[in-house]
PDB file of C-alpha atoms in Angstrom:
ATOM      1  CA  UNK J   1      11.040 -19.145  -6.045  1.00 42.00           C
ATOM      2  CA  UNK J   2      11.480 -17.952  -9.296  1.00 46.00           C
ATOM      3  CA  UNK J   3      13.464 -20.133 -11.936  1.00 45.00           C
ATOM      4  CA  UNK J   4      15.294 -19.706 -15.034  1.00 43.00           C
ATOM      5  CA  UNK J   5      15.433 -22.594 -17.734  1.00 44.00           C
ATOM      6  CA  UNK J   6      18.684 -24.013 -15.915  1.00 48.00           C
ATOM      7  CA  UNK J   7      16.708 -24.107 -12.711  1.00 52.00           C
ATOM      8  CA  UNK J   8      18.284 -21.017 -10.527  1.00 57.00           C
ATOM      9  CA  UNK J   9      16.632 -18.678  -9.113  1.00 61.00           C
ATOM     10  CA  UNK J  10      15.783 -14.798 -10.780  1.00 72.00           C
ATOM     11  CA  UNK J  11      17.172 -12.756  -8.548  1.00 80.00           C
ATOM     12  CA  UNK J  12      15.301 -10.502 -10.634  1.00 83.00           C
ATOM     13  CA  UNK J  13      12.563 -11.426  -9.616  1.00 86.00           C
ATOM     14  CA  UNK J  14      13.243 -11.459  -5.942  1.00 87.00           C
ATOM     15  CA  UNK J  15      14.621  -8.086  -6.308  1.00 88.00           C
ATOM     16  CA  UNK J  16      11.475  -7.383  -7.728  1.00 89.00           C
ATOM     17  CA  UNK J  17       8.882  -8.877  -4.907  1.00 88.00           C
ATOM     18  CA  UNK J  18      11.094  -6.916  -2.185  1.00 90.00           C
ATOM     19  CA  UNK J  19      10.415  -3.568  -4.529  1.00 90.00           C
ATOM     20  CA  UNK J  20       6.579  -4.217  -4.847  1.00 90.00           C
ATOM     21  CA  UNK J  21       6.560  -5.091  -1.443  1.00 90.00           C
ATOM     22  CA  UNK J  22       8.319  -1.975  -0.379  1.00 90.00           C
ATOM     23  CA  UNK J  23       6.230   0.280  -1.790  1.00 89.00           C
ATOM     24  CA  UNK J  24       3.162  -1.464  -0.774  1.00 90.00           C
ATOM     25  CA  UNK J  25       4.845  -1.304   2.754  1.00 90.00           C
ATOM     26  CA  UNK J  26       6.366   1.945   3.029  1.00 87.00           C
ATOM     27  CA  UNK J  27       5.485   3.143   6.202  1.00 88.00           C
ATOM     28  CA  UNK J  28       7.110  -0.338   8.090  1.00 91.00           C
ATOM     29  CA  UNK J  29       9.810  -1.114   5.526  1.00 93.00           C
ATOM     30  CA  UNK J  30      12.881   0.926   6.277  1.00 93.00           C
ATOM     31  CA  UNK J  31      16.155   1.295   4.202  1.00 92.00           C
ATOM     32  CA  UNK J  32      18.006  -1.537   6.410  1.00 94.00           C
ATOM     33  CA  UNK J  33      15.300  -3.779   5.350  1.00 94.00           C
ATOM     34  CA  UNK J  34      16.433  -3.946   1.515  1.00 93.00           C
ATOM     35  CA  UNK J  35      20.313  -3.691   2.393  1.00 94.00           C
ATOM     36  CA  UNK J  36      19.970  -6.849   4.404  1.00 95.00           C
ATOM     37  CA  UNK J  37      17.751  -8.710   1.869  1.00 93.00           C
ATOM     38  CA  UNK J  38      19.349  -7.930  -1.502  1.00 93.00           C
ATOM     39  CA  UNK J  39      23.033  -8.157   0.199  1.00 93.00           C
ATOM     40  CA  UNK J  40      21.149 -11.856   1.181  1.00 92.00           C
ATOM     41  CA  UNK J  41      20.857 -12.116  -2.702  1.00 91.00           C
ATOM     42  CA  UNK J  42      24.024 -11.188  -3.647  1.00 92.00           C
ATOM     43  CA  UNK J  43      26.014 -12.948  -1.493  1.00 91.00           C
ATOM     44  CA  UNK J  44      23.303 -16.168  -2.979  1.00 90.00           C
ATOM     45  CA  UNK J  45      24.212 -15.093  -6.102  1.00 89.00           C
ATOM     46  CA  UNK J  46      28.146 -15.059  -5.385  1.00 88.00           C
ATOM     47  CA  UNK J  47      27.721 -18.697  -4.204  1.00 85.00           C
ATOM     48  CA  UNK J  48      25.748 -19.709  -7.269  1.00 87.00           C
ATOM     49  CA  UNK J  49      22.236 -19.852  -5.948  1.00 87.00           C
ATOM     50  CA  UNK J  50      23.161 -22.108  -3.491  1.00 87.00           C
ATOM     51  CA  UNK J  51      19.513 -24.084  -1.686  1.00 89.00           C
ATOM     52  CA  UNK J  52      20.820 -23.074   1.828  1.00 90.00           C
ATOM     53  CA  UNK J  53      24.017 -20.755   2.809  1.00 90.00           C
ATOM     54  CA  UNK J  54      25.397 -19.116   6.076  1.00 91.00           C
ATOM     55  CA  UNK J  55      24.985 -16.019   6.878  1.00 91.00           C
ATOM     56  CA  UNK J  56      27.219 -14.634   9.733  1.00 91.00           C
ATOM     57  CA  UNK J  57      25.669 -12.141  11.868  1.00 91.00           C
ATOM     58  CA  UNK J  58      29.456 -10.052  11.767  1.00 92.00           C
ATOM     59  CA  UNK J  59      29.593 -10.466   8.407  1.00 92.00           C
ATOM     60  CA  UNK J  60      25.683  -9.238   7.302  1.00 93.00           C
ATOM     61  CA  UNK J  61      26.413  -6.335   9.870  1.00 93.00           C
ATOM     62  CA  UNK J  62      29.260  -5.339   7.817  1.00 94.00           C
ATOM     63  CA  UNK J  63      28.039  -5.494   4.677  1.00 93.00           C
ATOM     64  CA  UNK J  64      24.843  -3.456   5.689  1.00 94.00           C
ATOM     65  CA  UNK J  65      26.485  -1.023   7.721  1.00 94.00           C
ATOM     66  CA  UNK J  66      24.289  -1.879  11.491  1.00 94.00           C
ATOM     67  CA  UNK J  67      26.483  -1.328  13.997  1.00 93.00           C
ATOM     68  CA  UNK J  68      23.947  -2.598  16.675  1.00 93.00           C
ATOM     69  CA  UNK J  69      23.060  -5.730  17.187  1.00 92.00           C
ATOM     70  CA  UNK J  70      19.547  -5.104  18.609  1.00 93.00           C
ATOM     71  CA  UNK J  71      19.095  -3.465  14.894  1.00 94.00           C
ATOM     72  CA  UNK J  72      20.233  -6.400  13.213  1.00 93.00           C
ATOM     73  CA  UNK J  73      18.042  -8.997  14.751  1.00 92.00           C
ATOM     74  CA  UNK J  74      15.193  -6.482  14.324  1.00 95.00           C
ATOM     75  CA  UNK J  75      15.503  -6.230  10.862  1.00 94.00           C
ATOM     76  CA  UNK J  76      16.492  -9.734  10.508  1.00 94.00           C
ATOM     77  CA  UNK J  77      13.459 -11.143  12.041  1.00 94.00           C
ATOM     78  CA  UNK J  78      11.094  -9.020  10.138  1.00 94.00           C
ATOM     79  CA  UNK J  79      12.850 -10.102   6.856  1.00 93.00           C
ATOM     80  CA  UNK J  80      11.839 -13.414   8.161  1.00 93.00           C
ATOM     81  CA  UNK J  81       8.547 -13.116   9.257  1.00 92.00           C
ATOM     82  CA  UNK J  82       7.391 -10.856   6.154  1.00 92.00           C
ATOM     83  CA  UNK J  83       8.620 -14.040   4.566  1.00 90.00           C
ATOM     84  CA  UNK J  84      11.672 -13.198   2.190  1.00 91.00           C
ATOM     85  CA  UNK J  85      14.234 -15.800   3.973  1.00 91.00           C
ATOM     86  CA  UNK J  86      13.574 -19.096   5.957  1.00 91.00           C
ATOM     87  CA  UNK J  87      15.903 -19.851   8.511  1.00 92.00           C
ATOM     88  CA  UNK J  88      16.718 -23.169   8.230  1.00 91.00           C
ATOM     89  CA  UNK J  89      18.899 -23.542  10.781  1.00 91.00           C
ATOM     90  CA  UNK J  90      19.509 -20.662  13.947  1.00 89.00           C
ATOM     91  CA  UNK J  91      22.936 -19.755  14.861  1.00 83.00           C
ATOM     92  CA  UNK J  92      24.284 -21.115  18.521  1.00 80.00           C
ATOM     93  CA  UNK J  93      26.387 -18.042  19.382  1.00 75.00           C
ATOM     94  CA  UNK J  94      27.721 -15.325  17.934  1.00 71.00           C
ATOM     95  CA  UNK J  95      30.357 -17.732  16.072  1.00 73.00           C
ATOM     96  CA  UNK J  96      28.127 -19.250  14.125  1.00 82.00           C
ATOM     97  CA  UNK J  97      26.316 -18.268  11.229  1.00 87.00           C
ATOM     98  CA  UNK J  98      22.603 -19.051  10.451  1.00 88.00           C
ATOM     99  CA  UNK J  99      21.657 -21.224   7.694  1.00 92.00           C
ATOM    100  CA  UNK J 100      18.936 -19.564   5.703  1.00 92.00           C
ATOM    101  CA  UNK J 101      17.319 -19.276   2.199  1.00 91.00           C
ATOM    102  CA  UNK J 102      15.664 -16.618   0.038  1.00 89.00           C
ATOM    103  CA  UNK J 103      12.001 -17.427   0.072  1.00 79.00           C
ATOM    104  CA  UNK J 104       9.340 -17.938  -2.063  1.00 58.00           C
ATOM    105  CA  UNK J 105       8.146 -14.787  -1.613  1.00 50.00           C
ATOM    106  CA  UNK J 106       8.841 -13.711  -5.435  1.00 44.00           C
ATOM    107  CA  UNK J 107       5.707 -14.044  -6.796  1.00 46.00           C
ATOM    108  CA  UNK J 108       3.880 -10.792  -8.233  1.00 44.00           C
ATOM    109  CA  UNK J 109       2.494  -9.262  -5.256  1.00 42.00           C
ATOM    110  CA  UNK J 110       0.417  -5.965  -5.934  1.00 40.00           C
ATOM    111  CA  UNK J 111       1.857  -4.052  -8.381  1.00 46.00           C
ATOM    112  CA  UNK J 112       2.651  -0.883  -6.220  1.00 47.00           C
ATOM    113  CA  UNK J 113       5.949  -0.135  -7.982  1.00 48.00           C
ATOM    114  CA  UNK J 114       4.146  -0.301 -11.545  1.00 53.00           C
ATOM    115  CA  UNK J 115       1.757   2.250 -10.560  1.00 55.00           C
ATOM    116  CA  UNK J 116       4.010   4.648  -9.431  1.00 54.00           C
ATOM    117  CA  UNK J 117       6.447   4.269 -12.603  1.00 54.00           C
ATOM    118  CA  UNK J 118       3.171   5.101 -14.692  1.00 57.00           C
ATOM    119  CA  UNK J 119       2.178   7.731 -13.028  1.00 55.00           C
ATOM    120  CA  UNK J 120       5.432   9.250 -12.642  1.00 54.00           C
ATOM    121  CA  UNK J 121       5.250   9.272 -16.613  1.00 57.00           C
ATOM    122  CA  UNK J 122       1.883  10.235 -16.591  1.00 56.00           C
ATOM    123  CA  UNK J 123       3.360  13.268 -14.581  1.00 54.00           C
ATOM    124  CA  UNK J 124       6.206  13.770 -16.298  1.00 52.00           C
ATOM    125  CA  UNK J 125       4.238  14.101 -19.937  1.00 53.00           C
ATOM    126  CA  UNK J 126       2.331  16.703 -18.722  1.00 50.00           C
ATOM    127  CA  UNK J 127       4.954  19.147 -17.748  1.00 51.00           C
ATOM    128  CA  UNK J 128       6.244  19.016 -20.992  1.00 51.00           C
ATOM    129  CA  UNK J 129       3.551  19.789 -22.503  1.00 51.00           C
ATOM    130  CA  UNK J 130       2.059  22.328 -20.134  1.00 49.00           C
ATOM    131  CA  UNK J 131       5.052  24.415 -20.331  1.00 49.00           C
ATOM    132  CA  UNK J 132       5.091  27.688 -21.949  1.00 46.00           C
ATOM    133  CA  UNK J 133       7.410  29.315 -24.776  1.00 46.00           C
ATOM    134  CA  UNK J 134       9.557  30.633 -22.199  1.00 46.00           C
ATOM    135  CA  UNK J 135      10.674  27.282 -20.463  1.00 49.00           C
ATOM    136  CA  UNK J 136       8.238  28.055 -17.514  1.00 48.00           C
ATOM    137  CA  UNK J 137       7.060  25.156 -15.090  1.00 48.00           C
ATOM    138  CA  UNK J 138       3.973  23.665 -14.902  1.00 49.00           C
ATOM    139  CA  UNK J 139       2.669  23.520 -11.189  1.00 54.00           C
ATOM    140  CA  UNK J 140       2.377  20.098  -9.983  1.00 53.00           C
ATOM    141  CA  UNK J 141      -0.334  19.433  -7.726  1.00 53.00           C
ATOM    142  CA  UNK J 142      -0.421  16.581  -5.575  1.00 55.00           C
ATOM    143  CA  UNK J 143      -2.203  13.574  -7.053  1.00 54.00           C
ATOM    144  CA  UNK J 144      -4.858  11.481  -5.667  1.00 56.00           C
ATOM    145  CA  UNK J 145      -7.029   9.397  -7.274  1.00 53.00           C
ATOM    146  CA  UNK J 146     -10.353  11.675  -6.216  1.00 57.00           C
ATOM    147  CA  UNK J 147      -8.760  14.174  -8.876  1.00 53.00           C
ATOM    148  CA  UNK J 148      -7.064  12.156 -11.639  1.00 55.00           C
ATOM    149  CA  UNK J 149      -8.304  13.371 -14.516  1.00 56.00           C
ATOM    150  CA  UNK J 150      -7.576  11.917 -18.212  1.00 56.00           C
ATOM    151  CA  UNK J 151      -4.528  13.325 -19.873  1.00 57.00           C
ATOM    152  CA  UNK J 152      -6.550  12.965 -23.430  1.00 53.00           C
ATOM    153  CA  UNK J 153      -7.269  16.253 -25.553  1.00 55.00           C
ATOM    154  CA  UNK J 154      -9.793  14.469 -27.506  1.00 57.00           C
ATOM    155  CA  UNK J 155     -12.311  12.231 -25.860  1.00 54.00           C
ATOM    156  CA  UNK J 156     -12.853   8.964 -28.240  1.00 55.00           C
ATOM    157  CA  UNK J 157     -16.773   7.722 -27.652  1.00 60.00           C
ATOM    158  CA  UNK J 158     -16.826   8.956 -24.344  1.00 60.00           C
ATOM    159  CA  UNK J 159     -13.627   6.794 -23.409  1.00 62.00           C
ATOM    160  CA  UNK J 160     -10.141   7.254 -22.511  1.00 65.00           C
ATOM    161  CA  UNK J 161      -7.478   5.059 -24.493  1.00 71.00           C
ATOM    162  CA  UNK J 162      -4.203   4.516 -22.809  1.00 70.00           C
ATOM    163  CA  UNK J 163      -0.889   4.929 -24.864  1.00 76.00           C
ATOM    164  CA  UNK J 164       2.183   3.157 -23.725  1.00 78.00           C
ATOM    165  CA  UNK J 165       5.456   5.675 -23.663  1.00 80.00           C
ATOM    166  CA  UNK J 166       7.750   4.929 -26.277  1.00 82.00           C
ATOM    167  CA  UNK J 167      11.337   4.467 -25.999  1.00 77.00           C
ATOM    168  CA  UNK J 168      12.633   7.228 -26.086  1.00 81.00           C
ATOM    169  CA  UNK J 169      10.174   8.863 -23.529  1.00 82.00           C
ATOM    170  CA  UNK J 170      10.949   6.372 -21.211  1.00 79.00           C
ATOM    171  CA  UNK J 171      14.913   7.285 -21.658  1.00 77.00           C
ATOM    172  CA  UNK J 172      14.290  10.326 -21.098  1.00 78.00           C
ATOM    173  CA  UNK J 173      12.198   9.857 -17.995  1.00 79.00           C
ATOM    174  CA  UNK J 174      14.716   7.833 -16.422  1.00 76.00           C
ATOM    175  CA  UNK J 175      17.381  10.122 -17.522  1.00 75.00           C
ATOM    176  CA  UNK J 176      16.272  12.979 -15.616  1.00 76.00           C
ATOM    177  CA  UNK J 177      15.697  10.315 -12.524  1.00 73.00           C
ATOM    178  CA  UNK J 178      19.506   9.314 -12.394  1.00 70.00           C
ATOM    179  CA  UNK J 179      20.611  12.975 -11.210  1.00 66.00           C
ATOM    180  CA  UNK J 180      21.402  10.871  -7.938  1.00 62.00           C
ATOM    181  CA  UNK J 181      22.535   7.819  -8.713  1.00 64.00           C
ATOM    182  CA  UNK J 182      24.827   9.072 -12.045  1.00 70.00           C
ATOM    183  CA  UNK J 183      23.490   6.652 -14.897  1.00 71.00           C
ATOM    184  CA  UNK J 184      24.355   6.532 -17.853  1.00 76.00           C
ATOM    185  CA  UNK J 185      22.969   6.875 -21.393  1.00 75.00           C
ATOM    186  CA  UNK J 186      23.510   2.969 -21.517  1.00 77.00           C
ATOM    187  CA  UNK J 187      22.277   2.408 -18.084  1.00 79.00           C
ATOM    188  CA  UNK J 188      18.880   4.609 -18.987  1.00 78.00           C
ATOM    189  CA  UNK J 189      18.566   2.734 -22.293  1.00 80.00           C
ATOM    190  CA  UNK J 190      19.108  -0.662 -20.962  1.00 82.00           C
ATOM    191  CA  UNK J 191      16.107   0.277 -17.800  1.00 82.00           C
ATOM    192  CA  UNK J 192      13.869   1.454 -20.719  1.00 81.00           C
ATOM    193  CA  UNK J 193      14.272  -1.647 -22.775  1.00 84.00           C
ATOM    194  CA  UNK J 194      13.313  -3.713 -19.331  1.00 84.00           C
ATOM    195  CA  UNK J 195      10.308  -1.555 -18.752  1.00 84.00           C
ATOM    196  CA  UNK J 196       9.124  -2.319 -22.409  1.00 83.00           C
ATOM    197  CA  UNK J 197      10.254  -6.274 -22.163  1.00 83.00           C
ATOM    198  CA  UNK J 198       8.223  -6.505 -18.990  1.00 82.00           C
ATOM    199  CA  UNK J 199       4.921  -4.995 -20.063  1.00 82.00           C
ATOM    200  CA  UNK J 200       5.036  -6.698 -23.469  1.00 81.00           C
ATOM    201  CA  UNK J 201       5.124  -9.601 -21.930  1.00 80.00           C
ATOM    202  CA  UNK J 202       2.217  -8.775 -19.741  1.00 76.00           C
ATOM    203  CA  UNK J 203       0.526  -7.505 -23.129  1.00 70.00           C
TER     204      UNK J 203
END
């Protein structure tokens, strides 16, 4: 489990690992899986990052919005199988809770989420550079590995160079993508800084 200086789990690393896994396994992960794992993460945070904690079935179903016991059992079992939670002690009946622990599945997986964000940023820049004076929008073609071409106008010695997005570029990107979530300018600015800080740490 990711640790901070005070030996508590890093909730951001755990949630990030979940979304990396979700992007990499889109055919098998559902919204219920994400909701249940994030509920366990939130509950553990509220309990001061206890090493083990109770996860009552009815409470979990209410928090996630699941009404079917069979659905709950499948989602819970999947999270155990995928290594995101460990069952320390199984519940004996409907009146007792599972005792669980958040797993160590917070190490970096294949960085599918990073790739998706970088690809989307490239698409965003392409749209703006391809627009005309009449504010028409460029045609967006499906992106695949075979058809991706360098975006730079002048190749340097036959090679292309990567220019990281600026803070303003990222703010604009998050602002455009935030229509459904209604992020404020502050939220977009915070997410942009978090993105830059992470990649700066990776050099």
